[in-house]
mmCIF file of C-alpha atoms in Angstrom:
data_model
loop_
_atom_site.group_PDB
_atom_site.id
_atom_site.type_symbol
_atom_site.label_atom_id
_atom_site.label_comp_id
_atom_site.label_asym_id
_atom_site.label_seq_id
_atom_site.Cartn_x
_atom_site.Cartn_y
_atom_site.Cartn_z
ATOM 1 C CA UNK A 861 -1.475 -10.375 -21.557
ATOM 2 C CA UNK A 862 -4.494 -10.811 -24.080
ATOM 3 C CA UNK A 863 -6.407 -7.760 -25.223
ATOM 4 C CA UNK A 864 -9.242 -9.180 -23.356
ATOM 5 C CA UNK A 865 -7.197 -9.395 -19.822
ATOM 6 C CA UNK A 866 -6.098 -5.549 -20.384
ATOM 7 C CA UNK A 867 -10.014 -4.284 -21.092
ATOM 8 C CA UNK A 868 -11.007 -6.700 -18.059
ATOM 9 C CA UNK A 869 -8.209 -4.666 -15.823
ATOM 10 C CA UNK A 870 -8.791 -1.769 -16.936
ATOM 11 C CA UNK A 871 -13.133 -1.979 -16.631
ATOM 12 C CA UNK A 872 -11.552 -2.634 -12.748
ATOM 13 C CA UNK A 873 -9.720 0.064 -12.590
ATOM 14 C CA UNK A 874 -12.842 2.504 -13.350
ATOM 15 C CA UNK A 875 -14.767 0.369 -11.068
ATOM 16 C CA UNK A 876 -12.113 0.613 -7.998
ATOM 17 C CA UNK A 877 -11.427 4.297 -8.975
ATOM 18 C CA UNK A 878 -15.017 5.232 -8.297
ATOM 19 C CA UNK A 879 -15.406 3.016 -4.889
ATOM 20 C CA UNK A 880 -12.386 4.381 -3.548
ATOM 21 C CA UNK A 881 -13.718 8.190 -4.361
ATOM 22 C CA UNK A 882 -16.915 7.316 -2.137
ATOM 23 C CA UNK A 883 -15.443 5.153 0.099
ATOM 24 C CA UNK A 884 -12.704 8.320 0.397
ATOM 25 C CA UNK A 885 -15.724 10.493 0.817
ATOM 26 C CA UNK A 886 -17.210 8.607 3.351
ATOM 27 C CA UNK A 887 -14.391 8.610 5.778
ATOM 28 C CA UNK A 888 -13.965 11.942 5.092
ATOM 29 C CA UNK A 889 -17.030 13.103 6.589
ATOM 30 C CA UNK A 890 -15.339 11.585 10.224
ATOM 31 C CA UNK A 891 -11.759 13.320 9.730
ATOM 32 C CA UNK A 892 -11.422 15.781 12.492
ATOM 33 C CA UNK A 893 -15.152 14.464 13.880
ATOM 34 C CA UNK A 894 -13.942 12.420 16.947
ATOM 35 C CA UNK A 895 -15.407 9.262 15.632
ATOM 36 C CA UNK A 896 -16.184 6.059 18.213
ATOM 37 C CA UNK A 897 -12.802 4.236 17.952
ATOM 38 C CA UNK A 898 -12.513 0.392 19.298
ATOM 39 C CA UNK A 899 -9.133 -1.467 19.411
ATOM 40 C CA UNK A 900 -7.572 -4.850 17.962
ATOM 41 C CA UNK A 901 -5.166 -6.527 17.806
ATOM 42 C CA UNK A 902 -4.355 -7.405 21.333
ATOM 43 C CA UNK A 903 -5.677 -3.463 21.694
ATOM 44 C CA UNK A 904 -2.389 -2.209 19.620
ATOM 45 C CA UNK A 905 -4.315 -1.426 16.665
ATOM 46 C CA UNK A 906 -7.343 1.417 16.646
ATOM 47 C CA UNK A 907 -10.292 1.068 14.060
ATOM 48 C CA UNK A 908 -12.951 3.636 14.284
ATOM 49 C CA UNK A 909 -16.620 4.028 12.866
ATOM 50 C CA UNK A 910 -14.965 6.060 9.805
ATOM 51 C CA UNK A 911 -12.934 2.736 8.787
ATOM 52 C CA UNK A 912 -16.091 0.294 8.909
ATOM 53 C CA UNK A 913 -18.400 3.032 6.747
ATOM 54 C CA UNK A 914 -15.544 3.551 4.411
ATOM 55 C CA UNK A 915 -15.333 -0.556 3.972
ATOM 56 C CA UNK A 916 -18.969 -1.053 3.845
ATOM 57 C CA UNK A 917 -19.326 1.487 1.215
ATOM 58 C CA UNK A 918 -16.237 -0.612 -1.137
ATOM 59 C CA UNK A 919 -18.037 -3.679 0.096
ATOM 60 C CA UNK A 920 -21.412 -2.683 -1.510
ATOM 61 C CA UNK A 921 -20.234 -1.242 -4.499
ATOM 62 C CA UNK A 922 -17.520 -3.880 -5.427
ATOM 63 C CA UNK A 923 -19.361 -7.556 -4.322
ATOM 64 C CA UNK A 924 -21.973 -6.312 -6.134
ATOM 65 C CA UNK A 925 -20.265 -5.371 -9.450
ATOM 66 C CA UNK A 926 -18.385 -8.233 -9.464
ATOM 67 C CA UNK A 927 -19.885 -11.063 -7.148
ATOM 68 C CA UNK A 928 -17.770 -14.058 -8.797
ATOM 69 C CA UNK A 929 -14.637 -12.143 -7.125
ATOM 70 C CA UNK A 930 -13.312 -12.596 -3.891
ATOM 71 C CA UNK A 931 -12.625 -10.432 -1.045
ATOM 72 C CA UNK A 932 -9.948 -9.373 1.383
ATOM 73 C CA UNK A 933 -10.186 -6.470 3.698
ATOM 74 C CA UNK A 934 -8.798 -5.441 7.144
ATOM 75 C CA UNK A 935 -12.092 -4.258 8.345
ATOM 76 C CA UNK A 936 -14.164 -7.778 6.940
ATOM 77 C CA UNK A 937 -14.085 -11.145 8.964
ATOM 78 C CA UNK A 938 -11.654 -13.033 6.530
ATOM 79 C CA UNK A 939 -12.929 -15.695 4.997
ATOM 80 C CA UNK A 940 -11.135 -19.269 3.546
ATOM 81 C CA UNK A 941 -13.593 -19.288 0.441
ATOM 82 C CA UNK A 942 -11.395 -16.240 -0.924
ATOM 83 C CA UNK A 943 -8.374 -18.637 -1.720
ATOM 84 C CA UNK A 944 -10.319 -20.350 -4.289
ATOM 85 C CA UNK A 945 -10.911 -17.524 -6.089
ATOM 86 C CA UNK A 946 -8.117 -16.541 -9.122
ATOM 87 C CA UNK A 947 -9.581 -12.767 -8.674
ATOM 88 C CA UNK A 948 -10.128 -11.158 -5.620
ATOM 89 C CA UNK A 949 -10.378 -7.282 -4.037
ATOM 90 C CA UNK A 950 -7.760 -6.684 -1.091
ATOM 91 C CA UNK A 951 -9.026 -3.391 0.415
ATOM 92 C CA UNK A 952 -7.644 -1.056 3.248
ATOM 93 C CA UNK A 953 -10.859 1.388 3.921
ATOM 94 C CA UNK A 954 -8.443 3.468 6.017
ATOM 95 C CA UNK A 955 -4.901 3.153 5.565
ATOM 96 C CA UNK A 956 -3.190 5.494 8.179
ATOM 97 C CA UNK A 957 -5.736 5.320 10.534
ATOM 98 C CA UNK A 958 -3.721 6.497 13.602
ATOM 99 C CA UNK A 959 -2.855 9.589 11.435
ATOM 100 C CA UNK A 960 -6.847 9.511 10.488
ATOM 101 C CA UNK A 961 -7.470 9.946 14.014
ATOM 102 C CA UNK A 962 -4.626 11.969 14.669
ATOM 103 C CA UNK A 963 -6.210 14.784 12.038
ATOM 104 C CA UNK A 964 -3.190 14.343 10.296
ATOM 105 C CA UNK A 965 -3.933 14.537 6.346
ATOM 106 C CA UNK A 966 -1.607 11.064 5.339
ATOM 107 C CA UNK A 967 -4.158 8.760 5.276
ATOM 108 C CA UNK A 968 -5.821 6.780 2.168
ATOM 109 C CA UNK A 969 -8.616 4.018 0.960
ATOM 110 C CA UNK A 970 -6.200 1.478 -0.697
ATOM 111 C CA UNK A 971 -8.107 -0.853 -3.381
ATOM 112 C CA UNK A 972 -6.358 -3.587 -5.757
ATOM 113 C CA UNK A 973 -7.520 -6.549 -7.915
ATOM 114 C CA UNK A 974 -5.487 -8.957 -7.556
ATOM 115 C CA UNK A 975 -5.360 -12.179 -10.057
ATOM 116 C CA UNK A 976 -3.194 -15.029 -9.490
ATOM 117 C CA UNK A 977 -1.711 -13.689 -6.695
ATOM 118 C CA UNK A 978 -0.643 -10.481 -7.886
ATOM 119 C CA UNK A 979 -1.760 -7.108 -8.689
ATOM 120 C CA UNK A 980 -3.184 -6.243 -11.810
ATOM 121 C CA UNK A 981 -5.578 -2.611 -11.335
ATOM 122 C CA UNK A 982 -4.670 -0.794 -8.016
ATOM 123 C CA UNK A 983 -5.995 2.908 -6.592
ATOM 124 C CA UNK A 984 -4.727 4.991 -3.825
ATOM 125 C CA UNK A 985 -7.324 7.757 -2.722
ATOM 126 C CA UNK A 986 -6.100 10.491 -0.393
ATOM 127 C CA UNK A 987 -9.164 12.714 0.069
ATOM 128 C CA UNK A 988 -7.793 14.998 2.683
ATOM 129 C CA UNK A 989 -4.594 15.782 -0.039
ATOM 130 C CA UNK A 990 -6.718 15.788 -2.952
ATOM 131 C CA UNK A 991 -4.818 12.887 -4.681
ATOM 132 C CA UNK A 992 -5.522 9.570 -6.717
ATOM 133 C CA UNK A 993 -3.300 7.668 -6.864
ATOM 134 C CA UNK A 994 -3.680 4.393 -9.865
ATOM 135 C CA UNK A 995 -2.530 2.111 -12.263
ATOM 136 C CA UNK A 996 -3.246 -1.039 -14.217
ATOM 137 C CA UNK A 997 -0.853 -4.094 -15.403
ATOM 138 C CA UNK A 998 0.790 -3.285 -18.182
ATOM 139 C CA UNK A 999 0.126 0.622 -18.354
ATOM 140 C CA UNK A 1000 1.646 3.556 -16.593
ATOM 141 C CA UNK A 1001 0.733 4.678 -13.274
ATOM 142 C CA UNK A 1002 -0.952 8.134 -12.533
ATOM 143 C CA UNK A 1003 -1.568 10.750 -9.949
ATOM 144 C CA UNK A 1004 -4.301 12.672 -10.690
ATOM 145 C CA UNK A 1005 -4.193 12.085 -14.118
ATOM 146 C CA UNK A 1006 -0.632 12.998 -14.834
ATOM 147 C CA UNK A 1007 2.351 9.850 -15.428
ATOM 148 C CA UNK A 1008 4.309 8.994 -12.573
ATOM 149 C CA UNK A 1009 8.368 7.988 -12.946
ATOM 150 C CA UNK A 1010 10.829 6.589 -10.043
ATOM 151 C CA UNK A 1011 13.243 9.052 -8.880
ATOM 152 C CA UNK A 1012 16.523 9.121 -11.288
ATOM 153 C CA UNK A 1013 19.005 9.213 -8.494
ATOM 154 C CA UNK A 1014 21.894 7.429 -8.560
ATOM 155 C CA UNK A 1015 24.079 5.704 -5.837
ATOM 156 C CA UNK A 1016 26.657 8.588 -5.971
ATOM 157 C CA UNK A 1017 23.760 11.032 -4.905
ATOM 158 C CA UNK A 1018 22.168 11.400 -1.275
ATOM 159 C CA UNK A 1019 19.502 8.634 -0.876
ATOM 160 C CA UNK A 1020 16.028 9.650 1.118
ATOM 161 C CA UNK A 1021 14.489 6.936 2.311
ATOM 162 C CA UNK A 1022 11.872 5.873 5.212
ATOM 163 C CA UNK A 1023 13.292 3.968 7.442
ATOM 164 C CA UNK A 1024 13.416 3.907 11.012
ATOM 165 C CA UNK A 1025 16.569 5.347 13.126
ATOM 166 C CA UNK A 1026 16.745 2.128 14.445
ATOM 167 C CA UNK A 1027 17.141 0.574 11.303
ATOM 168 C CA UNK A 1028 19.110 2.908 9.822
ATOM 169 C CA UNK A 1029 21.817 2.749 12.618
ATOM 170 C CA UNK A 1030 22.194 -1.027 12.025
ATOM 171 C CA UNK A 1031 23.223 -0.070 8.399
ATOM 172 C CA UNK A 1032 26.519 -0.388 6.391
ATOM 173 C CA UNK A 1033 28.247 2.798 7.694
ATOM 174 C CA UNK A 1034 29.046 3.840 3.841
ATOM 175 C CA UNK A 1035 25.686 3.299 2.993
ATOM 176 C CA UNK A 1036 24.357 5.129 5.859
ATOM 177 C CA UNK A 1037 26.263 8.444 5.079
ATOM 178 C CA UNK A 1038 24.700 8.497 1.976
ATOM 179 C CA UNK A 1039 21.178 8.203 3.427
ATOM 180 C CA UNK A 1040 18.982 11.357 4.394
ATOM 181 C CA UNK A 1041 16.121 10.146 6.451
ATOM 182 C CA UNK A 1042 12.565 10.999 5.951
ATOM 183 C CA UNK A 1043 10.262 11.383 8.960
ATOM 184 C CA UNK A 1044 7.485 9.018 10.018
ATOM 185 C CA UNK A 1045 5.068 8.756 7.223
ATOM 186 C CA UNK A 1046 2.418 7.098 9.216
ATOM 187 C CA UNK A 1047 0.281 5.362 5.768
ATOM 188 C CA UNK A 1048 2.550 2.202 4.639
ATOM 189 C CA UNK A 1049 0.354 2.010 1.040
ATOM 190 C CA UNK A 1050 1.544 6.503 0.727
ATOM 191 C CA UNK A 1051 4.919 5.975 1.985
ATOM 192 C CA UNK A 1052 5.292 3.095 -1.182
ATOM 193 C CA UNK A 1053 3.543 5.682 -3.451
ATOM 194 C CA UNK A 1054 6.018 8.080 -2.822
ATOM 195 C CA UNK A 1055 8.451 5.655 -3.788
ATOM 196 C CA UNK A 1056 6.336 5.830 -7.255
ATOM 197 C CA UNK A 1057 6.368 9.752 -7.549
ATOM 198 C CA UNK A 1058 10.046 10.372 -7.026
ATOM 199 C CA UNK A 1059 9.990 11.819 -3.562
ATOM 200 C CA UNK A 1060 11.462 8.862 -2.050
ATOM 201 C CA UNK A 1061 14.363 6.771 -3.232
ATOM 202 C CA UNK A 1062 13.275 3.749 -1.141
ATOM 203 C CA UNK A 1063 11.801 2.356 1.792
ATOM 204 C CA UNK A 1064 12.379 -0.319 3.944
ATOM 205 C CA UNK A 1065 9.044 -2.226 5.274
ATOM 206 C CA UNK A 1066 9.705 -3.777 8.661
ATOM 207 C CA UNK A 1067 7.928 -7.392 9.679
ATOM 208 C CA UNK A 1068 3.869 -7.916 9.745
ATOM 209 C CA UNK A 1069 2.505 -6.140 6.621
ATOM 210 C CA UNK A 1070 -0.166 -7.543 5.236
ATOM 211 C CA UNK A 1071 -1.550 -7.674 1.822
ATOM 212 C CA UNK A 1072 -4.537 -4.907 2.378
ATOM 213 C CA UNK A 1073 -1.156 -2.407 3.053
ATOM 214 C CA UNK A 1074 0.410 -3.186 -0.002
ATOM 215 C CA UNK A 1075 -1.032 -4.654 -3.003
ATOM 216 C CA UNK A 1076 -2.509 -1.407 -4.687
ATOM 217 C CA UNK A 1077 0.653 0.575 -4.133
ATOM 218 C CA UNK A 1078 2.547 -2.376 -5.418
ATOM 219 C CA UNK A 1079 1.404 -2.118 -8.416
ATOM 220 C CA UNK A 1080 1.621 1.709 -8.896
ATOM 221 C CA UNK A 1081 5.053 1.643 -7.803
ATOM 222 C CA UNK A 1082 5.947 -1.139 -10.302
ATOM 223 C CA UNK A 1083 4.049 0.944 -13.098
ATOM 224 C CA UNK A 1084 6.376 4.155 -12.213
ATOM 225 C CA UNK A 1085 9.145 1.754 -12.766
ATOM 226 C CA UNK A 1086 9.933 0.601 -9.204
ATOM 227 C CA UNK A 1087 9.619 -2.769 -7.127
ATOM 228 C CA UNK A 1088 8.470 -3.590 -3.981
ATOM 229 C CA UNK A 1089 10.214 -7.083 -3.210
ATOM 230 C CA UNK A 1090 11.323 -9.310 0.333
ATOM 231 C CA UNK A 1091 14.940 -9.304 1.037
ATOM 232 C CA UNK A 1092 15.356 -11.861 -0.867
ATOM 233 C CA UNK A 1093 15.025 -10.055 -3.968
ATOM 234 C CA UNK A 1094 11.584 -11.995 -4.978
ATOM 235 C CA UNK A 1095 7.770 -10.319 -5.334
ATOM 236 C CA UNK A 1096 5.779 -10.140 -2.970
ATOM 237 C CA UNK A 1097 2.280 -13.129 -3.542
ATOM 238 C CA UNK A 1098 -0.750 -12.011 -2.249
ATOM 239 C CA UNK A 1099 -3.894 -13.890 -1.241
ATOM 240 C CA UNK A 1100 -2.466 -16.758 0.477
ATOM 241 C CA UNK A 1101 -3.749 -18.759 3.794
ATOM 242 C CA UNK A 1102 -1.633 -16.204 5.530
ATOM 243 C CA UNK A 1103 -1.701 -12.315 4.628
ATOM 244 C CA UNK A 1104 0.941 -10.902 6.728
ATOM 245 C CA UNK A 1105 4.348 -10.822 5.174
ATOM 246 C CA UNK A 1106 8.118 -10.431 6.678
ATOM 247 C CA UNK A 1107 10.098 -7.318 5.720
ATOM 248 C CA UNK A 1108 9.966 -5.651 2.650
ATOM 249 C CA UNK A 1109 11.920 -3.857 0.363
ATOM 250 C CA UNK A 1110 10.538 -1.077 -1.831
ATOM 251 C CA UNK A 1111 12.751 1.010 -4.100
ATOM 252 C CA UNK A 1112 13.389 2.647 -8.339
ATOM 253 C CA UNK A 1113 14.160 -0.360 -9.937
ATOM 254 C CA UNK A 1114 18.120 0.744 -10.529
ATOM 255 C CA UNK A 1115 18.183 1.317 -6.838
ATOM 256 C CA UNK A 1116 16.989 -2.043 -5.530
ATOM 257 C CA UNK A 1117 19.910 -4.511 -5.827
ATOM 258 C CA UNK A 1118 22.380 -1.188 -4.210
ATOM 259 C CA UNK A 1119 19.402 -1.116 -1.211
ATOM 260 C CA UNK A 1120 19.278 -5.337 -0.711
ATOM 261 C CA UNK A 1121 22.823 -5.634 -0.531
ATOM 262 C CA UNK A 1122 22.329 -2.530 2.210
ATOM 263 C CA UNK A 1123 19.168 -4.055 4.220
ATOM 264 C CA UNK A 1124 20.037 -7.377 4.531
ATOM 265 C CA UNK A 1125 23.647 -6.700 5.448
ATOM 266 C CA UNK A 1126 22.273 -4.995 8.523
ATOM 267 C CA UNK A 1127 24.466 -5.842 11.583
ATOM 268 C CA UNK A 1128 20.994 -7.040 13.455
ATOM 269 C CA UNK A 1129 19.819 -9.727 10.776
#
């Protein structure tokens, strides 16, 4: 990477830093307000009037600062004119909104630029916890300022991972005695950044993802020395014709192989 690529990332970094703060702000001012909520998705999927403020806010900001870029977000109509664009923001406004709703304090604006298909400057803002989450290619990542390292357990020691019980019961039985589940972490994009602060081993990321869920804690987990990969073993490509992605594999980088051999061994696959 040229010194002129790493000031370019890192001038986006500041930039999504201080969107995601006033995006994060924004939605803040609906937590615990009972804000109109409409559903998608075939009505599976809630969005509320805190989600579209918090995207028009990034919207405004971002398009403006950098109108040659493209754009992805959950809460914006997508558009085909993004995948001629090398450079592009993928946004979640709200990611967690059930828990949002819910008055639950897991939720989080999730902001990346991503060039080439992947990540290079990504933020996590979690306004109701008080953290920020960020990193940019080729640097370390940070939570509120301070580095962030993958957890140093090995495969001896008791794994805890998110994963569902009905995953987890279609495990290896050795692997799944060595496996102390975490409970429901409702945020996808904070589950993965827990991954990248050492409170979770791993994760497994079931089927339909998309890239607004993952590319900024992508990158911050591969910063704090983790990877976030399919089962195949490969990195995940973001802005192509179709967003959502099969399952997922995030992990510490020593730990990934051990977890592979573990999730795609699974008696269902």
């Amino acid at each position: 990477m040229s010194d002129l690529d790493k000031a370019r990332w890192q001038s986006d970094l500041a930039l999504i830093a201080d969107a995601a703060k006033e995006a994060g702000a924004v939605a803040f001012s609906f937590f615990n307000q009972s804000p109109e909520v409409w559903w998608k998705n075939e009505d599976r999927s809630p969005v509320s009037a805190a989600d579209f403020a918090a995207n028009k806010t990034l919207e405004t900001i971002l398009r403006k600062a950098r109108p040659d870029y493209g754009w992805l977000s959950e809460e914006t109509e997508d558009a085909a004119d993004r995948l001629s664009r090398e450079t592009l923001f993928i946004v979640d406004p709200i990611d967690g909104t059930r828990a949002f709703l819910g008055g639950q304090k897991v939720w989080c604006v999730s902001v990346a630029v991503v060039h080439r298909g992947r990540p290079v400057a990504g933020v996590l803002y979690a306004p109701a916890l008080e953290e920020l989450y960020e990193a940019v290619e080729g640097g370390v990542a940070l939570k509120n300022g301070v580095p962030l390292i993958v957890s140093a357990a090995g495969p001896d020691e008791i794994s805890r991972l998110a994963i569902g019980e009905d995953v987890l019961k279609t495990l290896p039985p050795e692997f799944r005695d060595r496996v102390r589940r975490e409970k429901y972490i409702p945020s996808l994009a904070y589950r993965i950044a827990m991954v990248a602060d050492g409170r979770l081993e791993g994760t497994f990321v079931k089927g339909n993802s998309h890239d607004w869920d993952l590319a900024a804690a992508d990158l911050i987990l591969a910063c704090a020395g983790g990877g976030l990969v399919d089962l195949a073993g490969k990195p995940v490509v973001y802005n192509l014709a179709n967003v959502t992605h099969e399952a997922l594999c995030a992990a510490s980088e020593p730990r990934l192989t051990e977890f592979l051999a573990a999730f795609t061994g699974r008696r269902d696959s």
